Amino acid sequence: MTVSLTSPTFNDLFVQWERQQAAYVAHRQNRFQVMLDVLGLHGPTDPTVLDLACGPGSIADRVLSRFPGARAVAADYDPVLMRIARSVLARHDDRATVVEADLVSTDWSSALPEWTFDAVLSSTALHWLSPGHLLAVYTELARLLPPGAVLLNADHLRFGDDRPALRRLSAEHDTAVQREAFTDGAATWQQWWDLAARHPELAPLLPERERRFADRPPQPPASLEFHLAALRTAGFTEVGTAWQYLDDYVVFARRRPPTHRRRRRHPPARRHPAPPPPVAGGGRARSRWAAPVWWRFRCPWRSR
């Protein structure tokens, strides 16, 4: 790593985070571009967005920069990254809110403000969840989002043994991209965290970070098919991919939009004729609905 800052600022760390992540995700900016394009085409001009597992606020910062009327909630559980996110997103004033939410917890959504979200966006984060926790998060998002809202999840979704050639090509491509990025001066994952430890406000947070994630090992990679099936099971009605490059995807899911049912037009109630008026002698005049005389002769019981 050519950058060796003795006392990095929050902005320095954010810039180095962007370079470090781009080394592990070859077309990371393309991911974000697709997500923003879908958000602009599908949602309102001033969307309210949840940046789920936000890290230092990469998605929320891009959303708020592209859509001047947007609002964003950035949620994460990492105390170090949340502190950087608060500093980075402060430039957007009160349009950004950073909250602490542990996605493994069953009540993680209770930490969110009571906003109606038009979209949930996430990148390179949900692969840390076990299959059970991932399904639970998707289910909660389906409950949380209103009809018509969308979920966009960008991540590496590895190929299985049934596609060995694609699996090999993806691995070789990752290795080549990382080699080039690190040669050009990008920090590795560990080098970035060593740099963050030099910040006087972040160094005291590192032990707490270690404690929070001590019993959460990396999970085996989940396939695209698993994510799509989990989203359907969770309650999303339209799922698919908005973008793909080898094993790098932007997964799209949408809640069922509201249906406008046409009211059934009931026929007017049948109006029965009024009873005939009384006639002299105390009886009633025979109405046109009364049985004719010939019918009375054929059916004697009707004349009783």
mmCIF file of C-alpha atoms in Angstrom:
data_model
loop_
_atom_site.group_PDB
_atom_site.id
_atom_site.type_symbol
_atom_site.label_atom_id
_atom_site.label_comp_id
_atom_site.label_asym_id
_atom_site.label_seq_id
_atom_site.Cartn_x
_atom_site.Cartn_y
_atom_site.Cartn_z
ATOM 1 C CA MET A 1 0.000 0.000 0.000
ATOM 2 C CA THR A 2 1.549 3.264 -1.097
ATOM 3 C CA VAL A 3 -0.716 5.396 1.133
ATOM 4 C CA SER A 4 0.791 5.489 4.621
ATOM 5 C CA LEU A 5 -1.120 8.096 6.611
ATOM 6 C CA THR A 6 0.056 8.487 10.178
ATOM 7 C CA SER A 7 -3.184 10.157 11.282
ATOM 8 C CA PRO A 8 -5.895 9.565 8.663
ATOM 9 C CA THR A 9 -9.098 11.575 8.671
ATOM 10 C CA PHE A 10 -12.536 10.048 8.242
ATOM 11 C CA ASN A 11 -12.530 11.207 4.633
ATOM 12 C CA ASP A 12 -9.122 9.581 4.070
ATOM 13 C CA LEU A 13 -10.470 6.315 5.392
ATOM 14 C CA PHE A 14 -13.567 6.545 3.220
ATOM 15 C CA VAL A 15 -11.497 7.150 0.084
ATOM 16 C CA GLN A 16 -9.208 4.251 0.934
ATOM 17 C CA TRP A 17 -12.228 2.056 1.654
ATOM 18 C CA GLU A 18 -13.562 2.762 -1.828
ATOM 19 C CA ARG A 19 -10.233 1.766 -3.404
ATOM 20 C CA GLN A 20 -9.922 -1.332 -1.259
ATOM 21 C CA GLN A 21 -13.443 -2.521 -2.098
ATOM 22 C CA ALA A 22 -12.892 -1.888 -5.811
ATOM 23 C CA ALA A 23 -9.932 -4.270 -5.633
ATOM 24 C CA TYR A 24 -12.233 -7.081 -4.483
ATOM 25 C CA VAL A 25 -15.180 -6.108 -6.715
ATOM 26 C CA ALA A 26 -13.970 -5.515 -10.254
ATOM 27 C CA HIS A 27 -16.892 -3.474 -11.553
ATOM 28 C CA ARG A 28 -18.126 -2.040 -8.299
ATOM 29 C CA GLN A 29 -19.035 1.329 -9.769
ATOM 30 C CA ASN A 30 -21.079 -0.403 -12.462
ATOM 31 C CA ARG A 31 -23.012 -2.134 -9.698
ATOM 32 C CA PHE A 32 -23.869 1.182 -8.100
ATOM 33 C CA GLN A 33 -24.738 2.757 -11.445
ATOM 34 C CA VAL A 34 -27.263 0.020 -12.173
ATOM 35 C CA MET A 35 -28.782 0.297 -8.711
ATOM 36 C CA LEU A 36 -29.173 4.072 -9.037
ATOM 37 C CA ASP A 37 -30.607 3.737 -12.538
ATOM 38 C CA VAL A 38 -33.218 1.225 -11.379
ATOM 39 C CA LEU A 39 -34.057 3.455 -8.425
ATOM 40 C CA GLY A 40 -34.493 6.445 -10.717
ATOM 41 C CA LEU A 41 -36.607 4.572 -13.253
ATOM 42 C CA HIS A 42 -38.799 2.717 -10.783
ATOM 43 C CA GLY A 43 -39.161 4.996 -7.775
ATOM 44 C CA PRO A 44 -40.207 8.583 -7.173
ATOM 45 C CA THR A 45 -37.875 11.507 -7.876
ATOM 46 C CA ASP A 46 -37.307 11.927 -4.136
ATOM 47 C CA PRO A 47 -36.982 8.315 -2.899
ATOM 48 C CA THR A 48 -36.650 7.203 0.688
ATOM 49 C CA VAL A 49 -33.988 4.502 0.800
ATOM 50 C CA LEU A 50 -32.680 2.033 3.356
ATOM 51 C CA ASP A 51 -28.950 1.336 2.943
ATOM 52 C CA LEU A 52 -28.829 -2.066 4.620
ATOM 53 C CA ALA A 53 -25.481 -3.105 6.157
ATOM 54 C CA CYS A 54 -24.193 0.250 4.976
ATOM 55 C CA GLY A 55 -20.531 0.054 5.995
ATOM 56 C CA PRO A 56 -19.097 3.582 5.802
ATOM 57 C CA GLY A 57 -22.123 4.812 3.812
ATOM 58 C CA SER A 58 -21.080 4.120 0.213
ATOM 59 C CA ILE A 59 -24.589 3.541 -1.150
ATOM 60 C CA ALA A 60 -26.352 6.201 0.911
ATOM 61 C CA ASP A 61 -23.773 8.802 -0.143
ATOM 62 C CA ARG A 62 -24.339 8.000 -3.810
ATOM 63 C CA VAL A 63 -28.141 7.993 -3.488
ATOM 64 C CA LEU A 64 -28.231 11.363 -1.739
ATOM 65 C CA SER A 65 -25.794 12.862 -4.239
ATOM 66 C CA ARG A 66 -27.787 11.702 -7.259
ATOM 67 C CA PHE A 67 -31.265 12.501 -5.920
ATOM 68 C CA PRO A 68 -31.238 15.915 -4.185
ATOM 69 C CA GLY A 69 -34.660 15.323 -2.631
ATOM 70 C CA ALA A 70 -33.932 11.812 -1.370
ATOM 71 C CA ARG A 71 -33.667 10.617 2.215
ATOM 72 C CA ALA A 72 -31.602 7.661 3.391
ATOM 73 C CA VAL A 73 -31.301 5.521 6.483
ATOM 74 C CA ALA A 74 -27.910 3.834 6.761
ATOM 75 C CA ALA A 75 -28.010 0.787 9.049
ATOM 76 C CA ASP A 76 -25.074 -1.292 10.245
ATOM 77 C CA TYR A 77 -23.766 -3.136 13.317
ATOM 78 C CA ASP A 78 -20.049 -2.375 12.974
ATOM 79 C CA PRO A 79 -19.181 0.475 15.365
ATOM 80 C CA VAL A 80 -16.095 1.527 13.381
ATOM 81 C CA LEU A 81 -17.845 1.720 10.025
ATOM 82 C CA MET A 82 -20.887 3.442 11.524
ATOM 83 C CA ARG A 83 -18.665 6.178 12.952
ATOM 84 C CA ILE A 84 -17.153 6.798 9.518
ATOM 85 C CA ALA A 85 -20.614 6.749 7.937
ATOM 86 C CA ARG A 86 -21.857 9.454 10.318
ATOM 87 C CA SER A 87 -18.955 11.674 9.293
ATOM 88 C CA VAL A 88 -19.302 10.987 5.565
ATOM 89 C CA LEU A 89 -23.088 11.420 5.450
ATOM 90 C CA ALA A 90 -23.042 14.579 7.572
ATOM 91 C CA ARG A 91 -22.523 16.559 4.365
ATOM 92 C CA HIS A 92 -26.096 15.702 3.417
ATOM 93 C CA ASP A 93 -27.446 17.328 6.590
ATOM 94 C CA ASP A 94 -30.702 15.887 7.923
ATOM 95 C CA ARG A 95 -31.422 13.839 4.784
ATOM 96 C CA ALA A 96 -29.263 11.029 6.191
ATOM 97 C CA THR A 97 -29.739 9.026 9.377
ATOM 98 C CA VAL A 98 -27.325 6.371 10.656
ATOM 99 C CA VAL A 99 -28.739 3.695 12.960
ATOM 100 C CA GLU A 100 -27.347 0.606 14.632
ATOM 101 C CA ALA A 101 -29.108 -2.590 13.599
ATOM 102 C CA ASP A 102 -27.952 -6.161 14.133
ATOM 103 C CA LEU A 103 -29.440 -8.196 11.277
ATOM 104 C CA VAL A 104 -28.982 -11.412 13.231
ATOM 105 C CA SER A 105 -31.392 -10.134 15.870
ATOM 106 C CA THR A 106 -35.073 -10.895 15.364
ATOM 107 C CA ASP A 107 -36.098 -7.293 16.106
ATOM 108 C CA TRP A 108 -33.448 -5.475 14.069
ATOM 109 C CA SER A 109 -36.030 -3.435 12.160
ATOM 110 C CA SER A 110 -37.225 -1.793 15.387
ATOM 111 C CA ALA A 111 -34.122 0.419 15.217
ATOM 112 C CA LEU A 112 -35.341 2.015 11.977
ATOM 113 C CA PRO A 113 -37.305 5.255 11.960
ATOM 114 C CA GLU A 114 -40.966 4.953 11.065
ATOM 115 C CA TRP A 115 -40.469 5.917 7.442
ATOM 116 C CA THR A 116 -42.040 4.385 4.366
ATOM 117 C CA PHE A 117 -39.192 3.113 2.212
ATOM 118 C CA ASP A 118 -39.325 3.096 -1.561
ATOM 119 C CA ALA A 119 -36.288 0.828 -1.831
ATOM 120 C CA VAL A 120 -33.742 -1.179 0.129
ATOM 121 C CA LEU A 121 -30.206 -1.271 -1.260
ATOM 122 C CA SER A 122 -27.285 -3.389 -0.060
ATOM 123 C CA SER A 123 -23.842 -4.226 -1.401
ATOM 124 C CA THR A 124 -21.199 -6.815 -0.469
ATOM 125 C CA ALA A 125 -22.719 -7.451 2.940
ATOM 126 C CA LEU A 126 -25.514 -10.002 3.164
ATOM 127 C CA HIS A 127 -23.156 -12.897 2.349
ATOM 128 C CA TRP A 128 -22.092 -12.705 6.009
ATOM 129 C CA LEU A 129 -25.515 -14.014 7.046
ATOM 130 C CA SER A 130 -26.311 -17.701 7.428
ATOM 131 C CA PRO A 131 -29.043 -19.069 5.128
ATOM 132 C CA GLY A 132 -31.560 -19.004 7.967
ATOM 133 C CA HIS A 133 -30.737 -15.427 8.946
ATOM 134 C CA LEU A 134 -30.766 -14.331 5.299
ATOM 135 C CA LEU A 135 -34.278 -15.722 4.812
ATOM 136 C CA ALA A 136 -35.395 -14.020 8.038
ATOM 137 C CA VAL A 137 -34.011 -10.671 6.840
ATOM 138 C CA TYR A 138 -35.690 -11.026 3.453
ATOM 139 C CA THR A 139 -38.965 -11.920 5.165
ATOM 140 C CA GLU A 140 -38.775 -8.878 7.419
ATOM 141 C CA LEU A 141 -38.009 -6.640 4.440
ATOM 142 C CA ALA A 142 -41.041 -8.013 2.588
ATOM 143 C CA ARG A 143 -43.147 -7.137 5.631
ATOM 144 C CA LEU A 144 -41.524 -3.728 6.002
ATOM 145 C CA LEU A 145 -41.734 -2.542 2.398
ATOM 146 C CA PRO A 146 -44.989 -1.218 0.946
ATOM 147 C CA PRO A 147 -46.479 -2.710 -2.238
ATOM 148 C CA GLY A 148 -44.423 -1.813 -5.300
ATOM 149 C CA ALA A 149 -41.189 -1.123 -3.379
ATOM 150 C CA VAL A 150 -37.973 -2.812 -4.494
ATOM 151 C CA LEU A 151 -34.940 -4.527 -3.002
ATOM 152 C CA LEU A 152 -31.545 -4.409 -4.760
ATOM 153 C CA ASN A 153 -28.754 -6.589 -3.404
ATOM 154 C CA ALA A 154 -25.316 -6.476 -5.053
ATOM 155 C CA ASP A 155 -22.898 -9.260 -4.184
ATOM 156 C CA HIS A 156 -20.696 -12.096 -5.381
ATOM 157 C CA LEU A 157 -22.928 -15.153 -5.732
ATOM 158 C CA ARG A 158 -20.527 -17.956 -6.500
ATOM 159 C CA PHE A 159 -21.033 -20.656 -9.093
ATOM 160 C CA GLY A 160 -21.377 -24.212 -7.855
ATOM 161 C CA ASP A 161 -19.643 -27.399 -8.910
ATOM 162 C CA ASP A 162 -22.184 -27.854 -11.696
ATOM 163 C CA ARG A 163 -20.589 -24.921 -13.583
ATOM 164 C CA PRO A 164 -16.847 -25.539 -13.217
ATOM 165 C CA ALA A 165 -15.737 -23.414 -16.171
ATOM 166 C CA LEU A 166 -17.595 -20.306 -14.980
ATOM 167 C CA ARG A 167 -16.380 -20.917 -11.455
ATOM 168 C CA ARG A 168 -12.766 -21.100 -12.630
ATOM 169 C CA LEU A 169 -13.061 -18.025 -14.857
ATOM 170 C CA SER A 170 -14.566 -15.978 -12.028
ATOM 171 C CA ALA A 171 -11.818 -16.968 -9.590
ATOM 172 C CA GLU A 172 -9.059 -16.189 -12.102
ATOM 173 C CA HIS A 173 -10.647 -12.842 -12.904
ATOM 174 C CA ASP A 174 -10.818 -11.922 -9.197
ATOM 175 C CA THR A 175 -7.154 -12.806 -8.734
ATOM 176 C CA ALA A 176 -6.073 -10.720 -11.720
ATOM 177 C CA VAL A 177 -8.092 -7.675 -10.634
ATOM 178 C CA GLN A 178 -6.773 -7.806 -7.079
ATOM 179 C CA ARG A 179 -3.188 -8.191 -8.237
ATOM 180 C CA GLU A 180 -3.474 -5.122 -10.442
ATOM 181 C CA ALA A 181 -5.243 -3.025 -7.785
ATOM 182 C CA PHE A 182 -2.767 -3.862 -5.025
ATOM 183 C CA THR A 183 0.140 -3.106 -7.358
ATOM 184 C CA ASP A 184 -1.403 0.314 -8.017
ATOM 185 C CA GLY A 185 -1.493 1.060 -4.293
ATOM 186 C CA ALA A 186 -4.902 -0.082 -3.080
ATOM 187 C CA ALA A 187 -5.003 -1.377 0.491
ATOM 188 C CA THR A 188 -5.839 -4.963 1.271
ATOM 189 C CA TRP A 189 -8.628 -5.718 3.743
ATOM 190 C CA GLN A 190 -6.216 -6.091 6.647
ATOM 191 C CA GLN A 191 -4.152 -3.052 5.641
ATOM 192 C CA TRP A 192 -7.262 -0.900 5.663
ATOM 193 C CA TRP A 193 -8.139 -1.990 9.187
ATOM 194 C CA ASP A 194 -4.566 -1.284 10.299
ATOM 195 C CA LEU A 195 -4.989 2.199 8.867
ATOM 196 C CA ALA A 196 -8.314 2.681 10.678
ATOM 197 C CA ALA A 197 -6.628 1.755 13.967
ATOM 198 C CA ARG A 198 -4.492 4.893 13.630
ATOM 199 C CA HIS A 199 -7.518 7.158 13.968
ATOM 200 C CA PRO A 200 -7.853 8.343 17.581
ATOM 201 C CA GLU A 201 -11.661 7.982 17.627
ATOM 202 C CA LEU A 202 -11.723 4.572 15.962
ATOM 203 C CA ALA A 203 -8.972 2.780 17.860
ATOM 204 C CA PRO A 204 -11.074 2.528 21.078
ATOM 205 C CA LEU A 205 -13.943 1.005 19.054
ATOM 206 C CA LEU A 206 -11.922 -1.908 17.673
ATOM 207 C CA PRO A 207 -12.212 -4.140 20.776
ATOM 208 C CA GLU A 208 -15.995 -3.727 20.736
ATOM 209 C CA ARG A 209 -16.020 -4.610 17.060
ATOM 210 C CA GLU A 210 -14.042 -7.784 17.769
ATOM 211 C CA ARG A 211 -16.462 -8.716 20.517
ATOM 212 C CA ARG A 212 -19.543 -8.256 18.349
ATOM 213 C CA PHE A 213 -18.300 -10.451 15.509
ATOM 214 C CA ALA A 214 -16.257 -13.002 17.477
ATOM 215 C CA ASP A 215 -18.841 -15.780 17.094
ATOM 216 C CA ARG A 216 -19.872 -14.996 13.505
ATOM 217 C CA PRO A 217 -17.570 -16.820 11.115
ATOM 218 C CA PRO A 218 -17.795 -16.350 7.345
ATOM 219 C CA GLN A 219 -20.620 -18.321 5.779
ATOM 220 C CA PRO A 220 -20.328 -20.666 2.802
ATOM 221 C CA PRO A 221 -21.215 -18.816 -0.402
ATOM 222 C CA ALA A 222 -24.853 -18.933 -1.429
ATOM 223 C CA SER A 223 -25.883 -19.279 -5.042
ATOM 224 C CA LEU A 224 -28.046 -16.956 -7.079
ATOM 225 C CA GLU A 225 -30.744 -19.630 -7.118
ATOM 226 C CA PHE A 226 -30.815 -19.702 -3.326
ATOM 227 C CA HIS A 227 -31.275 -15.930 -3.103
ATOM 228 C CA LEU A 228 -34.074 -15.919 -5.650
ATOM 229 C CA ALA A 229 -35.856 -18.795 -3.923
ATOM 230 C CA ALA A 230 -35.445 -17.127 -0.517
ATOM 231 C CA LEU A 231 -36.902 -13.880 -1.855
ATOM 232 C CA ARG A 232 -39.937 -15.674 -3.260
ATOM 233 C CA THR A 233 -40.430 -17.536 -0.013
ATOM 234 C CA ALA A 234 -40.140 -14.247 1.888
ATOM 235 C CA GLY A 235 -43.026 -12.731 -0.063
ATOM 236 C CA PHE A 236 -41.489 -10.877 -3.005
ATOM 237 C CA THR A 237 -43.517 -11.567 -6.135
ATOM 238 C CA GLU A 238 -41.078 -10.509 -8.863
ATOM 239 C CA VAL A 239 -37.423 -11.524 -8.533
ATOM 240 C CA GLY A 240 -34.510 -11.692 -10.949
ATOM 241 C CA THR A 241 -31.184 -10.123 -11.849
ATOM 242 C CA ALA A 242 -30.776 -6.502 -12.892
ATOM 243 C CA TRP A 243 -27.064 -6.900 -13.732
ATOM 244 C CA GLN A 244 -24.399 -9.592 -13.916
ATOM 245 C CA TYR A 245 -20.678 -9.838 -14.595
ATOM 246 C CA LEU A 246 -19.440 -13.415 -14.178
ATOM 247 C CA ASP A 247 -20.417 -14.264 -10.577
ATOM 248 C CA ASP A 248 -21.097 -10.659 -9.577
ATOM 249 C CA TYR A 249 -24.807 -9.777 -9.501
ATOM 250 C CA VAL A 250 -27.337 -7.123 -8.678
ATOM 251 C CA VAL A 251 -30.401 -9.060 -7.540
ATOM 252 C CA PHE A 252 -33.777 -7.375 -7.982
ATOM 253 C CA ALA A 253 -36.929 -8.084 -5.993
ATOM 254 C CA ARG A 254 -40.236 -6.242 -5.901
ATOM 255 C CA ARG A 255 -43.210 -6.322 -3.613
ATOM 256 C CA ARG A 256 -46.538 -6.887 -5.319
ATOM 257 C CA PRO A 257 -47.941 -3.517 -6.404
ATOM 258 C CA PRO A 258 -51.398 -2.541 -5.170
ATOM 259 C CA THR A 259 -54.255 -3.899 -7.235
ATOM 260 C CA HIS A 260 -57.182 -1.673 -8.131
ATOM 261 C CA ARG A 261 -60.211 -3.907 -8.361
ATOM 262 C CA ARG A 262 -63.206 -2.661 -10.280
ATOM 263 C CA ARG A 263 -66.368 -2.507 -8.263
ATOM 264 C CA ARG A 264 -68.987 -4.997 -9.271
ATOM 265 C CA ARG A 265 -72.013 -3.210 -10.587
ATOM 266 C CA HIS A 266 -75.028 -4.902 -9.055
ATOM 267 C CA PRO A 267 -78.235 -4.852 -11.082
ATOM 268 C CA PRO A 268 -80.985 -2.638 -9.685
ATOM 269 C CA ALA A 269 -83.252 -4.315 -7.193
ATOM 270 C CA ARG A 270 -86.382 -5.760 -8.733
ATOM 271 C CA ARG A 271 -89.392 -3.737 -7.827
ATOM 272 C CA HIS A 272 -92.426 -5.777 -6.990
ATOM 273 C CA PRO A 273 -95.826 -4.346 -7.801
ATOM 274 C CA ALA A 274 -97.750 -2.762 -4.979
ATOM 275 C CA PRO A 275 -100.716 -4.723 -3.658
ATOM 276 C CA PRO A 276 -104.019 -3.826 -5.313
ATOM 277 C CA PRO A 277 -106.142 -1.243 -3.558
ATOM 278 C CA PRO A 278 -109.154 -2.377 -1.556
ATOM 279 C CA VAL A 279 -112.523 -2.392 -3.272
ATOM 280 C CA ALA A 280 -116.018 -1.979 -2.051
ATOM 281 C CA GLY A 281 -117.208 -4.849 0.039
ATOM 282 C CA GLY A 282 -113.914 -5.327 1.926
ATOM 283 C CA GLY A 283 -112.067 -7.327 -0.708
ATOM 284 C CA ARG A 284 -109.176 -6.367 -2.939
ATOM 285 C CA ALA A 285 -109.156 -5.802 -6.634
ATOM 286 C CA ARG A 286 -107.616 -8.614 -8.618
ATOM 287 C CA SER A 287 -104.097 -7.675 -9.753
ATOM 288 C CA ARG A 288 -102.457 -8.733 -12.962
ATOM 289 C CA TRP A 289 -100.395 -11.185 -10.889
ATOM 290 C CA ALA A 290 -103.403 -13.065 -9.606
ATOM 291 C CA ALA A 291 -104.038 -16.540 -11.011
ATOM 292 C CA PRO A 292 -106.488 -16.526 -13.944
ATOM 293 C CA VAL A 293 -109.865 -18.205 -13.654
ATOM 294 C CA TRP A 294 -108.925 -21.084 -15.927
ATOM 295 C CA TRP A 295 -105.956 -21.900 -13.692
ATOM 296 C CA ARG A 296 -108.264 -22.071 -10.694
ATOM 297 C CA PHE A 297 -110.407 -24.642 -12.449
ATOM 298 C CA ARG A 298 -107.335 -26.747 -13.291
ATOM 299 C CA CYS A 299 -105.936 -26.400 -9.776
ATOM 300 C CA PRO A 300 -108.862 -26.558 -7.379
ATOM 301 C CA TRP A 301 -106.758 -25.946 -4.325
ATOM 302 C CA ARG A 302 -105.932 -22.455 -5.602
ATOM 303 C CA SER A 303 -109.643 -21.448 -5.307
ATOM 304 C CA ARG A 304 -109.903 -22.293 -1.651
#
